[in-house]
């Protein structure tokens, strides 16, 4: 009985194995496995599938929304409120407790709905591995689900297939593979059948695509053991740090918590000094603590980030995690892949060298009337094995080797690919091979002569040429001509272009000998940059963002593309071998040193570059579309995957998915992220301001014999009704004019700094409180109230005074929200810019306060009563005064008074 195939055999490398031992090694035969043996191996090694995205339980996703620091703070405040209610049932603390819990619940539902929608989108992406494949089992070709492929199977490969496992090529016919999603290298790879021993050119890997030819492959690894699977596992093992916004919100929650506890404790002690009992002091300490908690901030932050995500989706960017929007705004370095990200991942003809001179291909310039160009077009069209799909649009109807597709498209634009081929009759073709390094096709012409067309490596073709097509004539090629041509080919190659030489010979007899040729010219091709990328690069530079190109392609090509896009001017090229020899300090020194690009980089090396940049305190964004990008995408502060060309592994590891693969969308996202940061800072400043007129009444009530100027219900009305819509409006303010002209914010710049508290707690807040107390006492003294006189909550005078205090805060907040529409610049120009949320918020505030003041049914709930019109002047002057003070503060900031800057 044959022993079963062991896992240890699967894990061993196959390089160097002789062909004869290969089948014995994997316990199989050239006619394939039996179904019984395949079934047994399926049980032993598992299904041939890779878990790109681990499905998350909706319940766990929802529960996770309650574990962040801010929801925990609000829930703690709710518990304190319920405790205070049990001690003092008539203060309305139960209502504030339930309101806080409702805020946490609604916020969790909004955030969950956004994340669940993205989760469903991710699940819809998981279709990269082919569903069905052709296998050889017991000598018969059969179709099976790709998940059933096992080590030892023989897999049929043909043009267009996505390879579903790793293996060794045992037979092949002109096999050409695209491995760019694994290596980042755009150049297709020729593969050969194993002869004596297994070499790298005999190996095919899961995830690669067959561009041309056919083959049979002995499967050596499946599922997570494949190259694709191992990179997926690496990306899933990489840990992500908290986003800058998460860190900032944690910092803010910490500050506001300690501030609330500190103020509460101070006045708890003061209460003892002035003779109050323990329970009275505790109740008011809890009131101060709860009043300090900005209940409306959590839903406002969530809504602002969610709305930013919705806006980005209209620009074809899917935001997987809403905090990622702001993170991109704080980005200092973008590490970008070249192939498919900066470029189209599709070759095109970049240069033509005819008549011993370079000819522009960007404009037609009568190329069709140039004899040398016409000959070059003929060779490019005839010495070409692309497959034409006539039902497809012109840019997609050619399939095959990328260089041949590029030449077919080029000739199609200059005279027509099919029009050229219809003039000749194919007689014989000699396919390209890696040994001879050329391809030839022979055609019969209309006069029954024969036309041998050849293309190949410049040095090989030059050796086979005895004549030169130049200046409308064919003449003998001179040594000087050879020198010029070789020098030009070398120049193109050093620029990162893929160069082919074109030649021909016309004969009376059918011949296949590619000797004594006429040299026609050079054609140089490149995977071209996307048209929108240069403008995006320029915008990044203006915004102080550094771009580093990291590619699996060769150094010359990476450098050429980076220079052409304006990313660098004279870069130092560091390849994978050089990078392997560097330690972290040396790598960081190179990154600090100036312009660098990275070429021939392996996935784990890309991860090393990201780690080095993060060690340098950079906020790193990584773009990519291939499997090789996934670990770095996961480790980066922000990972950006391409939606069209991106693999499932890359999409899973990323934070943002660009559905249109448009690098320029990143610039829009950066601007949106910076605006979000500015706007969150604006509405935090706005919301914090009302804390002072909410806290001081409790302090005054403890210290002085006066009625409580504001009730718990009124505080809730401010925090959860009147302040919410204007705060959302500030969260939706458009980017300011200089948003993309200033450098990224510093790592040590805080979202909520001491200056923010100075502005809210020492300048604007006290002004609001002063006007509110002024209105409160004007009502009391105007009605004959005397110092120390007690008023019950049902007394109409108390309702008028408390209503005046509340009305003043609400009107002051109207001036505050208008002032907060800019951070440094004057807010006057913003007053003419329509913001529907702010406008709606102001109208809602006015309607709310008028309704609760003049609707008798609401008086007991909100402790209000109608206010005499003679008091209303103070409501009008309060926001104007507050706005003017803010304008003066900003004027001082613009003139260098930094301690006043928010």
mmCIF file of N, CA and C in Angstrom, residues 34-143:
data_model
loop_
_atom_site.group_PDB
_atom_site.id
_atom_site.type_symbol
_atom_site.label_atom_id
_atom_site.label_comp_id
_atom_site.label_asym_id
_atom_site.label_seq_id
_atom_site.Cartn_x
_atom_site.Cartn_y
_atom_site.Cartn_z
ATOM 1 N N UNK A 34 -6.271 9.378 -8.875
ATOM 2 C CA UNK A 34 -7.613 8.792 -8.911
ATOM 3 C C UNK A 34 -8.534 9.664 -8.061
ATOM 4 N N UNK A 35 -9.835 9.602 -8.305
ATOM 5 C CA UNK A 35 -10.785 10.385 -7.519
ATOM 6 C C UNK A 35 -10.724 9.992 -6.048
ATOM 7 N N UNK A 36 -10.484 8.708 -5.788
ATOM 8 C CA UNK A 36 -10.418 8.225 -4.412
ATOM 9 C C UNK A 36 -9.231 8.840 -3.675
ATOM 10 N N UNK A 37 -8.060 8.834 -4.348
ATOM 11 C CA UNK A 37 -6.871 9.421 -3.741
ATOM 12 C C UNK A 37 -7.029 10.931 -3.565
ATOM 13 N N UNK A 38 -7.626 11.577 -4.567
ATOM 14 C CA UNK A 38 -7.841 13.029 -4.484
ATOM 15 C C UNK A 38 -8.763 13.365 -3.318
ATOM 16 N N UNK A 39 -9.786 12.546 -3.120
ATOM 17 C CA UNK A 39 -10.714 12.763 -2.005
ATOM 18 C C UNK A 39 -10.002 12.630 -0.673
ATOM 19 N N UNK A 40 -9.104 11.642 -0.562
ATOM 20 C CA UNK A 40 -8.343 11.447 0.676
ATOM 21 C C UNK A 40 -7.421 12.637 0.940
ATOM 22 N N UNK A 41 -6.778 13.143 -0.107
ATOM 23 C CA UNK A 41 -5.872 14.296 0.050
ATOM 24 C C UNK A 41 -6.650 15.567 0.397
ATOM 25 N N UNK A 42 -7.875 15.656 -0.120
ATOM 26 C CA UNK A 42 -8.706 16.811 0.205
ATOM 27 C C UNK A 42 -8.991 16.847 1.707
ATOM 28 N N UNK A 43 -9.193 15.691 2.295
ATOM 29 C CA UNK A 43 -9.404 15.608 3.740
ATOM 30 C C UNK A 43 -8.125 15.937 4.502
ATOM 31 N N UNK A 44 -6.994 15.486 3.985
ATOM 32 C CA UNK A 44 -5.715 15.681 4.680
ATOM 33 C C UNK A 44 -5.228 17.130 4.619
ATOM 34 N N UNK A 45 -5.348 17.742 3.444
ATOM 35 C CA UNK A 45 -4.764 19.071 3.227
ATOM 36 C C UNK A 45 -5.790 20.195 3.217
ATOM 37 N N UNK A 46 -7.074 19.844 3.208
ATOM 38 C CA UNK A 46 -8.110 20.868 3.221
ATOM 39 C C UNK A 46 -8.424 21.398 1.843
ATOM 40 N N UNK A 47 -9.450 22.214 1.788
ATOM 41 C CA UNK A 47 -9.892 22.772 0.508
ATOM 42 C C UNK A 47 -8.884 23.785 -0.014
ATOM 43 N N UNK A 48 -8.858 23.893 -1.324
ATOM 44 C CA UNK A 48 -7.971 24.858 -1.980
ATOM 45 C C UNK A 48 -8.644 26.230 -1.979
ATOM 46 N N UNK A 49 -8.669 26.844 -0.814
ATOM 47 C CA UNK A 49 -9.264 28.170 -0.697
ATOM 48 C C UNK A 49 -8.502 28.989 0.321
ATOM 49 N N UNK A 50 -8.578 30.282 0.157
ATOM 50 C CA UNK A 50 -7.880 31.209 1.041
ATOM 51 C C UNK A 50 -8.911 32.137 1.640
ATOM 52 N N UNK A 51 -8.861 32.274 2.950
ATOM 53 C CA UNK A 51 -9.825 33.143 3.634
ATOM 54 C C UNK A 51 -9.300 34.572 3.600
ATOM 55 N N UNK A 52 -9.658 35.287 2.511
ATOM 56 C CA UNK A 52 -9.191 36.671 2.371
ATOM 57 C C UNK A 52 -9.838 37.577 3.415
ATOM 58 N N UNK A 53 -11.097 37.290 3.698
ATOM 59 C CA UNK A 53 -11.840 38.165 4.611
ATOM 60 C C UNK A 53 -12.589 37.290 5.608
ATOM 61 N N UNK A 54 -12.252 37.415 6.867
ATOM 62 C CA UNK A 54 -12.940 36.636 7.897
ATOM 63 C C UNK A 54 -14.283 37.299 8.196
ATOM 64 N N UNK A 55 -15.346 36.580 7.878
ATOM 65 C CA UNK A 55 -16.699 37.114 8.075
ATOM 66 C C UNK A 55 -16.911 37.435 9.566
ATOM 67 N N UNK A 56 -17.419 38.630 9.828
ATOM 68 C CA UNK A 56 -17.638 39.052 11.211
ATOM 69 C C UNK A 56 -19.113 38.932 11.580
ATOM 70 N N UNK A 57 -19.366 38.521 12.806
ATOM 71 C CA UNK A 57 -20.730 38.405 13.292
ATOM 72 C C UNK A 57 -21.345 39.796 13.435
ATOM 73 N N UNK A 58 -22.529 40.038 12.859
ATOM 74 C CA UNK A 58 -23.185 41.347 13.024
ATOM 75 C C UNK A 58 -23.387 41.720 14.491
ATOM 76 N N UNK A 59 -23.696 40.712 15.345
ATOM 77 C CA UNK A 59 -23.898 40.996 16.763
ATOM 78 C C UNK A 59 -22.614 41.495 17.414
ATOM 79 N N UNK A 60 -21.479 40.829 17.100
ATOM 80 C CA UNK A 60 -20.199 41.267 17.660
ATOM 81 C C UNK A 60 -19.798 42.636 17.131
ATOM 82 N N UNK A 61 -20.118 42.897 15.853
ATOM 83 C CA UNK A 61 -19.842 44.219 15.288
ATOM 84 C C UNK A 61 -20.614 45.301 16.043
ATOM 85 N N UNK A 62 -21.882 45.010 16.364
ATOM 86 C CA UNK A 62 -22.705 45.983 17.090
ATOM 87 C C UNK A 62 -22.184 46.180 18.510
ATOM 88 N N UNK A 63 -21.840 45.088 19.188
ATOM 89 C CA UNK A 63 -21.342 45.184 20.570
ATOM 90 C C UNK A 63 -20.030 45.963 20.628
ATOM 91 N N UNK A 64 -19.206 45.831 19.575
ATOM 92 C CA UNK A 64 -17.921 46.539 19.552
ATOM 93 C C UNK A 64 -18.098 48.053 19.570
ATOM 94 N N UNK A 65 -19.246 48.533 19.092
ATOM 95 C CA UNK A 65 -19.496 49.977 19.067
ATOM 96 C C UNK A 65 -19.634 50.561 20.470
ATOM 97 N N UNK A 66 -19.889 49.707 21.474
ATOM 98 C CA UNK A 66 -20.082 50.196 22.844
ATOM 99 C C UNK A 66 -18.797 50.173 23.665
ATOM 100 N N UNK A 67 -17.704 49.702 23.079
ATOM 101 C CA UNK A 67 -16.482 49.501 23.868
ATOM 102 C C UNK A 67 -15.457 50.613 23.703
ATOM 103 N N UNK A 68 -15.722 51.591 22.835
ATOM 104 C CA UNK A 68 -14.787 52.710 22.681
ATOM 105 C C UNK A 68 -14.827 53.587 23.931
ATOM 106 N N UNK A 69 -13.800 54.395 24.109
ATOM 107 C CA UNK A 69 -13.656 55.167 25.345
ATOM 108 C C UNK A 69 -14.778 56.181 25.532
ATOM 109 N N UNK A 70 -15.193 56.840 24.447
ATOM 110 C CA UNK A 70 -16.215 57.878 24.563
ATOM 111 C C UNK A 70 -17.582 57.284 24.961
ATOM 112 N N UNK A 71 -18.062 56.212 24.300
ATOM 113 C CA UNK A 71 -19.305 55.594 24.771
ATOM 114 C C UNK A 71 -19.208 55.122 26.224
ATOM 115 N N UNK A 72 -18.040 54.619 26.621
ATOM 116 C CA UNK A 72 -17.874 54.182 28.008
ATOM 117 C C UNK A 72 -17.986 55.365 28.962
ATOM 118 N N UNK A 73 -17.448 56.532 28.567
ATOM 119 C CA UNK A 73 -17.560 57.731 29.398
ATOM 120 C C UNK A 73 -19.023 58.135 29.562
ATOM 121 N N UNK A 74 -19.773 58.122 28.459
ATOM 122 C CA UNK A 74 -21.188 58.506 28.531
ATOM 123 C C UNK A 74 -21.987 57.508 29.370
ATOM 124 N N UNK A 75 -21.662 56.223 29.242
ATOM 125 C CA UNK A 75 -22.375 55.229 30.047
ATOM 126 C C UNK A 75 -22.051 55.387 31.530
ATOM 127 N N UNK A 76 -20.802 55.750 31.831
ATOM 128 C CA UNK A 76 -20.426 56.010 33.228
ATOM 129 C C UNK A 76 -21.188 57.218 33.763
ATOM 130 N N UNK A 77 -21.322 58.250 32.935
ATOM 131 C CA UNK A 77 -22.096 59.431 33.342
ATOM 132 C C UNK A 77 -23.555 59.077 33.566
ATOM 133 N N UNK A 78 -24.088 58.154 32.741
ATOM 134 C CA UNK A 78 -25.469 57.712 32.911
ATOM 135 C C UNK A 78 -25.644 56.986 34.245
ATOM 136 N N UNK A 79 -24.684 56.150 34.612
ATOM 137 C CA UNK A 79 -24.756 55.440 35.896
ATOM 138 C C UNK A 79 -24.719 56.419 37.071
ATOM 139 N N UNK A 80 -23.870 57.447 36.965
ATOM 140 C CA UNK A 80 -23.827 58.477 38.002
ATOM 141 C C UNK A 80 -25.173 59.195 38.116
ATOM 142 N N UNK A 81 -25.804 59.419 36.960
ATOM 143 C CA UNK A 81 -27.101 60.089 36.958
ATOM 144 C C UNK A 81 -28.160 59.246 37.660
ATOM 145 N N UNK A 82 -28.157 57.944 37.379
ATOM 146 C CA UNK A 82 -29.132 57.062 38.029
ATOM 147 C C UNK A 82 -28.877 56.986 39.539
ATOM 148 N N UNK A 83 -27.584 57.025 39.907
ATOM 149 C CA UNK A 83 -27.254 57.022 41.339
ATOM 150 C C UNK A 83 -27.764 58.306 41.997
ATOM 151 N N UNK A 84 -27.542 59.446 41.325
ATOM 152 C CA UNK A 84 -28.033 60.721 41.863
ATOM 153 C C UNK A 84 -29.554 60.734 41.959
ATOM 154 N N UNK A 85 -30.230 60.113 40.997
ATOM 155 C CA UNK A 85 -31.682 60.034 41.008
ATOM 156 C C UNK A 85 -32.180 59.267 42.240
ATOM 157 N N UNK A 86 -31.444 58.205 42.590
ATOM 158 C CA UNK A 86 -31.870 57.410 43.753
ATOM 159 C C UNK A 86 -31.744 58.196 45.063
ATOM 160 N N UNK A 87 -30.822 59.161 45.072
ATOM 161 C CA UNK A 87 -30.632 59.969 46.275
ATOM 162 C C UNK A 87 -31.580 61.162 46.285
ATOM 163 N N UNK A 88 -31.737 61.782 45.121
ATOM 164 C CA UNK A 88 -32.570 62.996 45.023
ATOM 165 C C UNK A 88 -33.527 62.853 43.853
ATOM 166 N N UNK A 89 -34.676 62.216 44.055
ATOM 167 C CA UNK A 89 -35.587 61.873 42.951
ATOM 168 C C UNK A 89 -36.208 63.057 42.216
ATOM 169 N N UNK A 90 -36.210 64.256 42.822
ATOM 170 C CA UNK A 90 -36.929 65.376 42.205
ATOM 171 C C UNK A 90 -36.057 66.259 41.326
ATOM 172 N N UNK A 91 -34.808 65.859 41.060
ATOM 173 C CA UNK A 91 -33.900 66.699 40.279
ATOM 174 C C UNK A 91 -33.861 66.364 38.783
ATOM 175 N N UNK A 92 -34.524 65.296 38.372
ATOM 176 C CA UNK A 92 -34.567 64.945 36.952
ATOM 177 C C UNK A 92 -33.354 64.208 36.442
ATOM 178 N N UNK A 93 -32.536 63.631 37.359
ATOM 179 C CA UNK A 93 -31.325 62.928 36.923
ATOM 180 C C UNK A 93 -31.638 61.648 36.146
ATOM 181 N N UNK A 94 -32.789 61.040 36.439
ATOM 182 C CA UNK A 94 -33.164 59.823 35.711
ATOM 183 C C UNK A 94 -33.289 60.116 34.214
ATOM 184 N N UNK A 95 -33.871 61.260 33.906
ATOM 185 C CA UNK A 95 -34.055 61.617 32.498
ATOM 186 C C UNK A 95 -32.719 61.795 31.789
ATOM 187 N N UNK A 96 -31.762 62.449 32.472
ATOM 188 C CA UNK A 96 -30.453 62.636 31.835
ATOM 189 C C UNK A 96 -29.733 61.306 31.665
ATOM 190 N N UNK A 97 -29.937 60.368 32.610
ATOM 191 C CA UNK A 97 -29.340 59.040 32.477
ATOM 192 C C UNK A 97 -29.860 58.304 31.261
ATOM 193 N N UNK A 98 -31.188 58.325 31.089
ATOM 194 C CA UNK A 98 -31.781 57.667 29.923
ATOM 195 C C UNK A 98 -31.368 58.363 28.618
ATOM 196 N N UNK A 99 -31.258 59.682 28.665
ATOM 197 C CA UNK A 99 -30.856 60.421 27.467
ATOM 198 C C UNK A 99 -29.435 60.047 27.051
ATOM 199 N N UNK A 100 -28.557 59.912 28.038
ATOM 200 C CA UNK A 100 -27.176 59.532 27.726
ATOM 201 C C UNK A 100 -27.118 58.137 27.119
ATOM 202 N N UNK A 101 -27.866 57.201 27.672
ATOM 203 C CA UNK A 101 -27.893 55.847 27.120
ATOM 204 C C UNK A 101 -28.474 55.836 25.712
ATOM 205 N N UNK A 102 -29.492 56.681 25.476
ATOM 206 C CA UNK A 102 -30.087 56.767 24.139
ATOM 207 C C UNK A 102 -29.074 57.302 23.128
ATOM 208 N N UNK A 103 -28.276 58.291 23.558
ATOM 209 C CA UNK A 103 -27.229 58.837 22.679
ATOM 210 C C UNK A 103 -26.234 57.746 22.300
ATOM 211 N N UNK A 104 -25.799 56.969 23.292
ATOM 212 C CA UNK A 104 -24.842 55.883 23.035
ATOM 213 C C UNK A 104 -25.441 54.857 22.083
ATOM 214 N N UNK A 105 -26.707 54.508 22.287
ATOM 215 C CA UNK A 105 -27.373 53.507 21.445
ATOM 216 C C UNK A 105 -27.518 54.000 20.006
ATOM 217 N N UNK A 106 -27.995 55.228 19.842
ATOM 218 C CA UNK A 106 -28.188 55.766 18.482
ATOM 219 C C UNK A 106 -26.857 55.888 17.753
ATOM 220 N N UNK A 107 -25.823 56.329 18.467
ATOM 221 C CA UNK A 107 -24.499 56.433 17.854
ATOM 222 C C UNK A 107 -24.002 55.067 17.412
ATOM 223 N N UNK A 108 -24.211 54.051 18.251
ATOM 224 C CA UNK A 108 -23.778 52.697 17.913
ATOM 225 C C UNK A 108 -24.499 52.190 16.677
ATOM 226 N N UNK A 109 -25.785 52.488 16.567
ATOM 227 C CA UNK A 109 -26.561 52.023 15.415
ATOM 228 C C UNK A 109 -26.109 52.704 14.126
ATOM 229 N N UNK A 110 -25.822 54.022 14.193
ATOM 230 C CA UNK A 110 -25.351 54.749 13.001
ATOM 231 C C UNK A 110 -24.005 54.197 12.547
ATOM 232 N N UNK A 111 -23.076 54.042 13.492
ATOM 233 C CA UNK A 111 -21.748 53.530 13.157
ATOM 234 C C UNK A 111 -21.819 52.083 12.665
ATOM 235 N N UNK A 112 -22.662 51.275 13.315
ATOM 236 C CA UNK A 112 -22.815 49.876 12.910
ATOM 237 C C UNK A 112 -23.362 49.768 11.491
ATOM 238 N N UNK A 113 -24.345 50.593 11.150
ATOM 239 C CA UNK A 113 -24.941 50.518 9.810
ATOM 240 C C UNK A 113 -23.917 50.814 8.725
ATOM 241 N N UNK A 114 -23.034 51.788 8.990
ATOM 242 C CA UNK A 114 -21.972 52.112 8.041
ATOM 243 C C UNK A 114 -20.989 50.952 7.899
ATOM 244 N N UNK A 115 -20.556 50.395 9.029
ATOM 245 C CA UNK A 115 -19.590 49.297 9.001
ATOM 246 C C UNK A 115 -20.190 48.027 8.406
ATOM 247 N N UNK A 116 -21.479 47.788 8.661
ATOM 248 C CA UNK A 116 -22.131 46.590 8.126
ATOM 249 C C UNK A 116 -22.264 46.685 6.610
ATOM 250 N N UNK A 117 -22.531 47.888 6.132
ATOM 251 C CA UNK A 117 -22.633 48.086 4.680
ATOM 252 C C UNK A 117 -21.285 47.786 4.009
ATOM 253 N N UNK A 118 -20.201 48.244 4.632
ATOM 254 C CA UNK A 118 -18.864 47.975 4.094
ATOM 255 C C UNK A 118 -18.547 46.489 4.176
ATOM 256 N N UNK A 119 -18.979 45.830 5.267
ATOM 257 C CA UNK A 119 -18.754 44.393 5.430
ATOM 258 C C UNK A 119 -19.402 43.618 4.285
ATOM 259 N N UNK A 120 -20.636 43.988 3.926
ATOM 260 C CA UNK A 120 -21.326 43.311 2.831
ATOM 261 C C UNK A 120 -20.619 43.568 1.502
ATOM 262 N N UNK A 121 -20.083 44.781 1.343
ATOM 263 C CA UNK A 121 -19.340 45.098 0.127
ATOM 264 C C UNK A 121 -18.091 44.234 0.029
ATOM 265 N N UNK A 122 -17.388 44.050 1.155
ATOM 266 C CA UNK A 122 -16.177 43.231 1.145
ATOM 267 C C UNK A 122 -16.494 41.793 0.765
ATOM 268 N N UNK A 123 -17.597 41.266 1.268
ATOM 269 C CA UNK A 123 -17.964 39.891 0.948
ATOM 270 C C UNK A 123 -18.270 39.743 -0.537
ATOM 271 N N UNK A 124 -18.789 40.816 -1.150
ATOM 272 C CA UNK A 124 -19.108 40.744 -2.583
ATOM 273 C C UNK A 124 -17.861 40.755 -3.453
ATOM 274 N N UNK A 125 -16.719 41.186 -2.884
ATOM 275 C CA UNK A 125 -15.474 41.244 -3.655
ATOM 276 C C UNK A 125 -14.813 39.863 -3.814
ATOM 277 N N UNK A 126 -15.179 38.910 -2.975
ATOM 278 C CA UNK A 126 -14.385 37.690 -2.863
ATOM 279 C C UNK A 126 -14.646 36.715 -4.005
ATOM 280 N N UNK A 127 -14.117 37.034 -5.150
ATOM 281 C CA UNK A 127 -14.339 36.169 -6.313
ATOM 282 C C UNK A 127 -13.072 36.013 -7.144
ATOM 283 N N UNK A 128 -11.916 36.209 -6.492
ATOM 284 C CA UNK A 128 -10.686 36.200 -7.288
ATOM 285 C C UNK A 128 -10.304 34.798 -7.756
ATOM 286 N N UNK A 129 -10.381 33.831 -6.855
ATOM 287 C CA UNK A 129 -9.992 32.475 -7.233
ATOM 288 C C UNK A 129 -11.034 31.911 -8.199
ATOM 289 N N UNK A 130 -10.600 31.284 -9.311
ATOM 290 C CA UNK A 130 -11.567 30.758 -10.286
ATOM 291 C C UNK A 130 -12.480 29.718 -9.654
ATOM 292 N N UNK A 131 -13.698 29.635 -10.178
ATOM 293 C CA UNK A 131 -14.678 28.703 -9.618
ATOM 294 C C UNK A 131 -14.471 27.279 -10.131
ATOM 295 N N UNK A 132 -14.027 27.136 -11.388
ATOM 296 C CA UNK A 132 -13.941 25.809 -11.991
ATOM 297 C C UNK A 132 -12.637 25.684 -12.771
ATOM 298 N N UNK A 133 -12.019 24.501 -12.703
ATOM 299 C CA UNK A 133 -10.745 24.278 -13.387
ATOM 300 C C UNK A 133 -10.779 22.924 -14.090
ATOM 301 N N UNK A 134 -9.842 22.743 -15.051
ATOM 302 C CA UNK A 134 -9.715 21.472 -15.771
ATOM 303 C C UNK A 134 -8.566 20.670 -15.165
ATOM 304 N N UNK A 135 -8.842 19.408 -14.804
ATOM 305 C CA UNK A 135 -7.843 18.530 -14.187
ATOM 306 C C UNK A 135 -7.700 17.246 -14.989
ATOM 307 N N UNK A 136 -6.539 16.614 -14.835
ATOM 308 C CA UNK A 136 -6.321 15.281 -15.406
ATOM 309 C C UNK A 136 -6.441 14.267 -14.266
ATOM 310 N N UNK A 137 -7.476 13.488 -14.294
ATOM 311 C CA UNK A 137 -7.685 12.452 -13.281
ATOM 312 C C UNK A 137 -7.814 11.089 -13.984
ATOM 313 N N UNK A 138 -6.922 10.163 -13.645
ATOM 314 C CA UNK A 138 -6.924 8.808 -14.211
ATOM 315 C C UNK A 138 -6.934 8.838 -15.738
ATOM 316 N N UNK A 139 -6.138 9.768 -16.303
ATOM 317 C CA UNK A 139 -5.988 9.839 -17.747
ATOM 318 C C UNK A 139 -7.084 10.578 -18.468
ATOM 319 N N UNK A 140 -8.101 11.085 -17.753
ATOM 320 C CA UNK A 140 -9.217 11.785 -18.384
ATOM 321 C C UNK A 140 -9.251 13.246 -17.936
ATOM 322 N N UNK A 141 -9.574 14.126 -18.886
ATOM 323 C CA UNK A 141 -9.701 15.549 -18.578
ATOM 324 C C UNK A 141 -11.099 15.816 -18.046
ATOM 325 N N UNK A 142 -11.170 16.337 -16.835
ATOM 326 C CA UNK A 142 -12.465 16.587 -16.198
ATOM 327 C C UNK A 142 -12.500 17.999 -15.625
ATOM 328 N N UNK A 143 -13.704 18.523 -15.382
ATOM 329 C CA UNK A 143 -13.890 19.826 -14.759
ATOM 330 C C UNK A 143 -14.245 19.620 -13.295
#
